[in-house]
JSON list of C-alpha atoms and ligand atoms in Angstrom, two decimals:
[
{"chain": "A", "resi": 291, "resn": "MET", "atom": "CA", "xyz": [223.77, 105.61, 0.30]},
{"chain": "A", "resi": 292, "resn": "ILE", "atom": "CA", "xyz": [219.97, 105.76, 0.49]},
{"chain": "A", "resi": 293, "resn": "ILE", "atom": "CA", "xyz": [218.17, 104.21, 3.46]},
{"chain": "A", "resi": 294, "resn": "ASN", "atom": "CA", "xyz": [214.54, 103.15, 3.20]},
{"chain": "A", "resi": 295, "resn": "LEU", "atom": "CA", "xyz": [213.08, 104.40, 6.48]},
{"chain": "A", "resi": 296, "resn": "ASP", "atom": "CA", "xyz": [209.61, 102.85, 6.32]},
{"chain": "A", "resi": 297, "resn": "PRO", "atom": "CA", "xyz": [210.52, 99.41, 7.73]},
{"chain": "A", "resi": 298, "resn": "ILE", "atom": "CA", "xyz": [212.60, 101.05, 10.50]},
{"chain": "A", "resi": 299, "resn": "PHE", "atom": "CA", "xyz": [209.87, 103.45, 11.59]},
{"chain": "A", "resi": 300, "resn": "SER", "atom": "CA", "xyz": [207.16, 100.80, 11.43]},
{"chain": "A", "resi": 301, "resn": "ALA", "atom": "CA", "xyz": [208.56, 98.37, 14.04]},
{"chain": "A", "resi": 302, "resn": "GLU", "atom": "CA", "xyz": [210.31, 98.85, 17.38]},
{"chain": "A", "resi": 303, "resn": "GLY", "atom": "CA", "xyz": [213.70, 97.18, 17.33]},
{"chain": "A", "resi": 304, "resn": "ALA", "atom": "CA", "xyz": [213.93, 97.34, 13.54]},
{"chain": "A", "resi": 305, "resn": "PHE", "atom": "CA", "xyz": [217.29, 98.46, 12.24]},
{"chain": "A", "resi": 306, "resn": "GLN", "atom": "CA", "xyz": [219.50, 98.67, 9.21]},
{"chain": "A", "resi": 307, "resn": "GLU", "atom": "CA", "xyz": [223.24, 98.27, 9.29]},
{"chain": "A", "resi": 308, "resn": "ILE", "atom": "CA", "xyz": [225.41, 100.86, 7.60]},
{"chain": "A", "resi": 309, "resn": "ASP", "atom": "CA", "xyz": [228.73, 99.80, 6.16]},
{"chain": "A", "resi": 310, "resn": "TYR", "atom": "CA", "xyz": [229.95, 101.61, 3.09]},
{"chain": "A", "resi": 311, "resn": "SER", "atom": "CA", "xyz": [232.56, 104.00, 1.71]},
{"chain": "A", "resi": 312, "resn": "LEU", "atom": "CA", "xyz": [232.00, 107.54, 0.56]},
{"chain": "A", "resi": 313, "resn": "ASP", "atom": "CA", "xyz": [234.18, 109.30, -2.00]},
{"chain": "A", "resi": 314, "resn": "LEU", "atom": "CA", "xyz": [234.89, 112.90, -0.91]},
{"chain": "A", "resi": 315, "resn": "SER", "atom": "CA", "xyz": [237.83, 113.44, -3.27]},
{"chain": "A", "resi": 316, "resn": "GLY", "atom": "CA", "xyz": [236.11, 116.53, -4.70]},
{"chain": "A", "resi": 317, "resn": "GLU", "atom": "CA", "xyz": [235.98, 118.31, -1.32]},
{"chain": "A", "resi": 318, "resn": "THR", "atom": "CA", "xyz": [238.29, 121.26, -0.64]},
{"chain": "A", "resi": 319, "resn": "VAL", "atom": "CA", "xyz": [239.72, 121.83, 2.85]},
{"chain": "A", "resi": 320, "resn": "ASN", "atom": "CA", "xyz": [242.10, 124.78, 3.41]},
{"chain": "A", "resi": 321, "resn": "GLY", "atom": "CA", "xyz": [242.62, 125.00, -0.36]},
{"chain": "A", "resi": 322, "resn": "LEU", "atom": "CA", "xyz": [243.62, 121.33, -0.71]},
{"chain": "A", "resi": 323, "resn": "HIS", "atom": "CA", "xyz": [241.85, 118.15, -1.76]},
{"chain": "A", "resi": 324, "resn": "PRO", "atom": "CA", "xyz": [242.79, 116.00, 1.24]},
{"chain": "A", "resi": 325, "resn": "PHE", "atom": "CA", "xyz": [240.45, 113.06, 0.58]},
{"chain": "A", "resi": 326, "resn": "SER", "atom": "CA", "xyz": [242.72, 110.80, -1.44]},
{"chain": "A", "resi": 327, "resn": "SER", "atom": "CA", "xyz": [241.28, 107.86, 0.53]},
{"chain": "A", "resi": 328, "resn": "PRO", "atom": "CA", "xyz": [237.54, 107.20, 0.84]},
{"chain": "A", "resi": 329, "resn": "VAL", "atom": "CA", "xyz": [235.65, 107.80, 4.07]},
{"chain": "A", "resi": 330, "resn": "ASN", "atom": "CA", "xyz": [234.57, 104.51, 5.66]},
{"chain": "A", "resi": 331, "resn": "ILE", "atom": "CA", "xyz": [231.26, 104.53, 7.51]},
{"chain": "A", "resi": 332, "resn": "LYS", "atom": "CA", "xyz": [230.07, 101.88, 9.95]},
{"chain": "A", "resi": 333, "resn": "GLY", "atom": "CA", "xyz": [227.02, 101.97, 12.16]},
{"chain": "A", "resi": 334, "resn": "GLU", "atom": "CA", "xyz": [223.29, 101.55, 12.11]},
{"chain": "A", "resi": 335, "resn": "ILE", "atom": "CA", "xyz": [219.91, 103.20, 12.07]},
{"chain": "A", "resi": 336, "resn": "ARG", "atom": "CA", "xyz": [217.72, 101.65, 14.75]},
{"chain": "A", "resi": 337, "resn": "ASN", "atom": "CA", "xyz": [214.25, 102.10, 16.16]},
{"chain": "A", "resi": 338, "resn": "HIS", "atom": "CA", "xyz": [214.69, 102.26, 19.96]},
{"chain": "A", "resi": 339, "resn": "THR", "atom": "CA", "xyz": [211.21, 102.19, 21.48]},
{"chain": "A", "resi": 340, "resn": "GLY", "atom": "CA", "xyz": [209.83, 104.37, 18.73]},
{"chain": "A", "resi": 341, "resn": "ILE", "atom": "CA", "xyz": [212.81, 106.75, 18.50]},
{"chain": "A", "resi": 342, "resn": "VAL", "atom": "CA", "xyz": [214.87, 106.27, 15.37]},
{"chain": "A", "resi": 343, "resn": "ARG", "atom": "CA", "xyz": [218.56, 106.94, 15.85]},
{"chain": "A", "resi": 344, "resn": "LEU", "atom": "CA", "xyz": [221.38, 107.14, 13.37]},
{"chain": "A", "resi": 345, "resn": "ASP", "atom": "CA", "xyz": [224.56, 106.10, 15.14]},
{"chain": "A", "resi": 346, "resn": "ALA", "atom": "CA", "xyz": [227.69, 105.70, 13.03]},
{"chain": "A", "resi": 347, "resn": "LYS", "atom": "CA", "xyz": [231.41, 106.38, 12.88]},
{"chain": "A", "resi": 348, "resn": "ALA", "atom": "CA", "xyz": [233.16, 107.73, 9.83]},
{"chain": "A", "resi": 349, "resn": "ASP", "atom": "CA", "xyz": [236.91, 107.57, 9.36]},
{"chain": "A", "resi": 350, "resn": "SER", "atom": "CA", "xyz": [239.54, 108.21, 6.75]},
{"chain": "A", "resi": 351, "resn": "VAL", "atom": "CA", "xyz": [243.18, 109.20, 6.34]},
{"chain": "A", "resi": 352, "resn": "LEU", "atom": "CA", "xyz": [243.63, 112.70, 4.97]},
{"chain": "A", "resi": 353, "resn": "ASP", "atom": "CA", "xyz": [246.52, 114.15, 2.99]},
{"chain": "A", "resi": 354, "resn": "VAL", "atom": "CA", "xyz": [247.02, 117.58, 4.52]},
{"chain": "A", "resi": 355, "resn": "GLU", "atom": "CA", "xyz": [249.80, 120.11, 5.03]},
{"chain": "A", "resi": 356, "resn": "CYS", "atom": "CA", "xyz": [251.29, 121.16, 8.36]},
{"chain": "A", "resi": 357, "resn": "ASP", "atom": "CA", "xyz": [249.98, 124.58, 9.27]},
{"chain": "A", "resi": 358, "resn": "ARG", "atom": "CA", "xyz": [253.44, 125.73, 10.44]},
{"chain": "A", "resi": 359, "resn": "CYS", "atom": "CA", "xyz": [255.98, 124.15, 8.08]},
{"chain": "A", "resi": 360, "resn": "ALA", "atom": "CA", "xyz": [253.81, 123.03, 5.11]},
{"chain": "A", "resi": 361, "resn": "ALA", "atom": "CA", "xyz": [255.15, 119.46, 5.31]},
{"chain": "A", "resi": 362, "resn": "LYS", "atom": "CA", "xyz": [252.85, 116.78, 3.89]},
{"chain": "A", "resi": 363, "resn": "VAL", "atom": "CA", "xyz": [251.01, 115.03, 6.71]},
{"chain": "A", "resi": 364, "resn": "LYS", "atom": "CA", "xyz": [248.85, 111.87, 6.77]},
{"chain": "A", "resi": 365, "resn": "TYR", "atom": "CA", "xyz": [246.09, 112.73, 9.20]},
{"chain": "A", "resi": 366, "resn": "PRO", "atom": "CA", "xyz": [243.80, 109.95, 10.53]},
{"chain": "A", "resi": 367, "resn": "ALA", "atom": "CA", "xyz": [240.42, 111.63, 10.97]},
{"chain": "A", "resi": 368, "resn": "CYS", "atom": "CA", "xyz": [237.35, 110.19, 12.66]},
{"chain": "A", "resi": 369, "resn": "ALA", "atom": "CA", "xyz": [233.87, 111.62, 13.18]},
{"chain": "A", "resi": 370, "resn": "ASP", "atom": "CA", "xyz": [230.82, 110.58, 15.17]},
{"chain": "A", "resi": 371, "resn": "VAL", "atom": "CA", "xyz": [227.61, 110.71, 13.20]},
{"chain": "A", "resi": 372, "resn": "GLU", "atom": "CA", "xyz": [224.79, 110.67, 15.75]},
{"chain": "A", "resi": 373, "resn": "HIS", "atom": "CA", "xyz": [221.32, 111.96, 15.02]},
{"chain": "A", "resi": 374, "resn": "ILE", "atom": "CA", "xyz": [217.70, 111.32, 15.84]},
{"chain": "A", "resi": 375, "resn": "ILE", "atom": "CA", "xyz": [215.61, 111.01, 12.73]},
{"chain": "A", "resi": 376, "resn": "VAL", "atom": "CA", "xyz": [212.13, 112.48, 12.90]},
{"chain": "A", "resi": 377, "resn": "ARG", "atom": "CA", "xyz": [209.26, 112.74, 10.46]},
{"chain": "A", "resi": 378, "resn": "SER", "atom": "CA", "xyz": [208.12, 116.11, 11.75]},
{"chain": "A", "resi": 379, "resn": "LEU", "atom": "CA", "xyz": [209.86, 118.81, 13.78]},
{"chain": "A", "resi": 380, "resn": "ASN", "atom": "CA", "xyz": [208.60, 120.28, 17.07]},
{"chain": "A", "resi": 381, "resn": "ASP", "atom": "CA", "xyz": [209.77, 123.53, 18.66]},
{"chain": "A", "resi": 382, "resn": "ASP", "atom": "CA", "xyz": [211.91, 121.73, 21.22]},
{"chain": "A", "resi": 383, "resn": "ASP", "atom": "CA", "xyz": [213.85, 119.74, 18.63]},
{"chain": "A", "resi": 384, "resn": "ASN", "atom": "CA", "xyz": [217.47, 120.70, 18.04]},
{"chain": "A", "resi": 385, "resn": "ASP", "atom": "CA", "xyz": [220.22, 120.57, 15.44]},
{"chain": "A", "resi": 386, "resn": "SER", "atom": "CA", "xyz": [221.03, 116.92, 16.01]},
{"chain": "A", "resi": 387, "resn": "PHE", "atom": "CA", "xyz": [217.54, 116.02, 14.74]},
{"chain": "A", "resi": 388, "resn": "ILE", "atom": "CA", "xyz": [217.22, 115.20, 11.08]},
{"chain": "A", "resi": 389, "resn": "LEU", "atom": "CA", "xyz": [213.91, 115.72, 9.39]},
{"chain": "A", "resi": 390, "resn": "ALA", "atom": "CA", "xyz": [213.03, 112.96, 6.94]},
{"chain": "A", "resi": 391, "resn": "GLU", "atom": "CA", "xyz": [209.63, 113.68, 5.49]},
{"chain": "A", "resi": 392, "resn": "GLY", "atom": "CA", "xyz": [209.77, 111.05, 2.77]},
{"chain": "A", "resi": 393, "resn": "SER", "atom": "CA", "xyz": [210.50, 107.38, 3.19]},
{"chain": "A", "resi": 394, "resn": "GLN", "atom": "CA", "xyz": [214.09, 107.69, 2.03]},
{"chain": "A", "resi": 395, "resn": "LEU", "atom": "CA", "xyz": [217.09, 109.14, 3.80]},
{"chain": "A", "resi": 396, "resn": "GLU", "atom": "CA", "xyz": [220.16, 110.20, 1.82]},
{"chain": "A", "resi": 397, "resn": "LEU", "atom": "CA", "xyz": [223.10, 109.49, 4.13]},
{"chain": "A", "resi": 398, "resn": "ASP", "atom": "CA", "xyz": [225.96, 110.94, 2.07]},
{"chain": "A", "resi": 399, "resn": "ASP", "atom": "CA", "xyz": [225.21, 114.61, 2.78]},
{"chain": "A", "resi": 400, "resn": "ILE", "atom": "CA", "xyz": [224.75, 113.99, 6.51]},
{"chain": "A", "resi": 401, "resn": "ILE", "atom": "CA", "xyz": [228.06, 112.16, 6.78]},
{"chain": "A", "resi": 402, "resn": "ARG", "atom": "CA", "xyz": [229.89, 114.66, 4.61]},
{"chain": "A", "resi": 403, "resn": "GLU", "atom": "CA", "xyz": [228.68, 117.57, 6.76]},
{"chain": "A", "resi": 404, "resn": "ASP", "atom": "CA", "xyz": [229.45, 115.88, 10.10]},
{"chain": "A", "resi": 405, "resn": "PHE", "atom": "CA", "xyz": [232.88, 114.76, 8.92]},
{"chain": "A", "resi": 406, "resn": "LEU", "atom": "CA", "xyz": [233.93, 118.22, 7.66]},
{"chain": "A", "resi": 407, "resn": "LEU", "atom": "CA", "xyz": [232.55, 119.94, 10.80]},
{"chain": "A", "resi": 408, "resn": "GLN", "atom": "CA", "xyz": [234.58, 117.68, 13.09]},
{"chain": "A", "resi": 409, "resn": "LEU", "atom": "CA", "xyz": [237.91, 118.20, 11.32]},
{"chain": "A", "resi": 410, "resn": "PRO", "atom": "CA", "xyz": [240.43, 120.31, 13.25]},
{"chain": "A", "resi": 411, "resn": "VAL", "atom": "CA", "xyz": [240.91, 123.88, 12.02]},
{"chain": "A", "resi": 412, "resn": "LYS", "atom": "CA", "xyz": [244.69, 123.37, 11.83]},
{"chain": "A", "resi": 413, "resn": "PHE", "atom": "CA", "xyz": [246.90, 120.37, 11.18]},
{"chain": "A", "resi": 414, "resn": "LEU", "atom": "CA", "xyz": [250.43, 120.01, 12.57]},
{"chain": "A", "resi": 415, "resn": "CYS", "atom": "CA", "xyz": [253.13, 117.53, 11.50]},
{"chain": "A", "resi": 416, "resn": "SER", "atom": "CA", "xyz": [253.98, 117.23, 15.22]},
{"chain": "A", "resi": 417, "resn": "GLU", "atom": "CA", "xyz": [253.00, 119.08, 18.39]},
{"chain": "A", "resi": 418, "resn": "ASP", "atom": "CA", "xyz": [256.47, 120.68, 18.63]},
{"chain": "A", "resi": 419, "resn": "CYS", "atom": "CA", "xyz": [256.85, 121.61, 14.95]},
{"chain": "A", "resi": 420, "resn": "LYS", "atom": "CA", "xyz": [259.26, 124.58, 14.83]},
{"chain": "A", "resi": 421, "resn": "GLY", "atom": "CA", "xyz": [257.74, 125.94, 11.64]},
{"chain": "A", "resi": 422, "resn": "LEU", "atom": "CA", "xyz": [259.43, 128.13, 9.05]},
{"chain": "A", "resi": 423, "resn": "CYS", "atom": "CA", "xyz": [261.75, 131.07, 9.77]},
{"chain": "A", "resi": 424, "resn": "PRO", "atom": "CA", "xyz": [259.65, 134.22, 9.26]},
{"chain": "A", "resi": 425, "resn": "ASN", "atom": "CA", "xyz": [262.76, 135.88, 7.76]},
{"chain": "A", "resi": 426, "resn": "CYS", "atom": "CA", "xyz": [264.21, 133.40, 5.28]},
{"chain": "A", "resi": 427, "resn": "GLY", "atom": "CA", "xyz": [261.50, 130.74, 5.10]},
{"chain": "A", "resi": 428, "resn": "LYS", "atom": "CA", "xyz": [263.79, 127.85, 6.01]},
{"chain": "A", "resi": 429, "resn": "ASN", "atom": "CA", "xyz": [262.16, 124.83, 7.66]},
{"chain": "A", "resi": 430, "resn": "LEU", "atom": "CA", "xyz": [263.52, 125.06, 11.22]},
{"chain": "A", "resi": 431, "resn": "ASN", "atom": "CA", "xyz": [262.77, 121.37, 11.89]},
{"chain": "A", "resi": 432, "resn": "GLU", "atom": "CA", "xyz": [265.72, 120.63, 9.58]},
{"chain": "A", "resi": 433, "resn": "GLY", "atom": "CA", "xyz": [268.08, 122.81, 11.64]},
{"chain": "A", "resi": 434, "resn": "PRO", "atom": "CA", "xyz": [268.69, 126.48, 12.42]},
{"chain": "A", "resi": 435, "resn": "CYS", "atom": "CA", "xyz": [268.83, 128.95, 9.54]},
{"chain": "A", "resi": 436, "resn": "SER", "atom": "CA", "xyz": [271.55, 131.50, 8.83]},
{"chain": "A", "resi": 437, "resn": "CYS", "atom": "CA", "xyz": [269.41, 134.38, 10.18]},
{"chain": "A", "resi": 438, "resn": "LYS", "atom": "CA", "xyz": [270.51, 133.36, 13.69]},
{"chain": "A", "resi": 439, "resn": "LYS", "atom": "CA", "xyz": [274.14, 134.23, 12.87]},
{"chain": "A", "resi": 440, "resn": "GLU", "atom": "CA", "xyz": [273.17, 137.90, 12.88]},
{"chain": "A", "resi": 441, "resn": "ILE", "atom": "CA", "xyz": [273.38, 137.82, 16.64]},
{"chain": "A", "resi": 442, "resn": "ASP", "atom": "CA", "xyz": [276.79, 136.05, 16.57]},
{"chain": "A", "resi": 443, "resn": "PRO", "atom": "CA", "xyz": [278.99, 138.36, 18.74]},
{"chain": "A", "resi": 444, "resn": "ARG", "atom": "CA", "xyz": [281.95, 138.17, 16.33]},
{"chain": "A", "resi": 445, "resn": "LEU", "atom": "CA", "xyz": [279.79, 139.34, 13.45]},
{"chain": "A", "resi": 446, "resn": "ALA", "atom": "CA", "xyz": [278.28, 142.06, 15.68]},
{"chain": "A", "resi": 447, "resn": "ALA", "atom": "CA", "xyz": [281.80, 143.30, 16.50]},
{"chain": "A", "resi": 448, "resn": "LEU", "atom": "CA", "xyz": [282.73, 143.31, 12.85]},
{"chain": "A", "resi": 449, "resn": "ALA", "atom": "CA", "xyz": [279.62, 145.30, 12.01]},
{"chain": "A", "resi": 450, "resn": "GLN", "atom": "CA", "xyz": [280.56, 147.84, 14.69]},
{"chain": "A", "resi": 451, "resn": "PHE", "atom": "CA", "xyz": [284.09, 148.07, 13.31]},
{"chain": "A", "resi": 452, "resn": "SER", "atom": "CA", "xyz": [282.90, 148.79, 9.78]},
{"chain": "A", "resi": 453, "resn": "ASP", "atom": "CA", "xyz": [280.55, 151.48, 11.17]},
{"chain": "A", "resi": 454, "resn": "PHE", "atom": "CA", "xyz": [283.53, 153.11, 12.88]},
{"chain": "A", "resi": 455, "resn": "GLU", "atom": "CA", "xyz": [285.51, 153.18, 9.65]},
{"chain": "B", "resi": 192, "resn": "LIG", "atom": "ZN1", "xyz": [255.29, 121.14, 10.68]},
{"chain": "B", "resi": 193, "resn": "LIG", "atom": "ZN1", "xyz": [265.93, 132.47, 8.77]}
]
C-alpha cells in the first residue's frame, strides 16, 4: 500500500486510515512458508502537532512446525508497527524513525520487516511438549517409546544372565 504523505505533513491533525491485507506467502521462516493466510493491517498515519506517526497493528495466523516434535501448529501472530516518519534525519534520531524523502510512503516493506522481526525464534505446539525421543525419534506426546524398556529390571537381569553364559 502506498500512502501519499503530502496532505498529512501539511496540516496538524491530518491523518489517513490504514486497513488492508498484505500477502507474505512468498516469505520463508525457518525453512517453511508459514504465511498461508494474509497479514491484516489496521491503524493510521497521523500528524500530531507536526509529528507524523505511523501506528498500526498487523496480525495473521501462521502455519508453522513445533520446534520440539515437528507437529503442525497454527500460530496467531501479532506485531506492533509504530514509527515516526520524518523528511530528514538528525543525529539524535533512532531506528524507529522512518525517512520518507519523497511524498509517497511504501508501507508493505515496513510492515513485512516489523512483522518478521517480532515473530518468536521458536514455535511450540504446547508449553509442555515432550518432543521426540533422541534415540528412536518417536513423538513422546503420543506415549513413551520402547527405548525406556532398556532400563526395565527384568530385561537388565536377562542381559546380565546372557553375559554370564
Ligand atoms: Zn510439540
Ligand atoms: Zn525412543
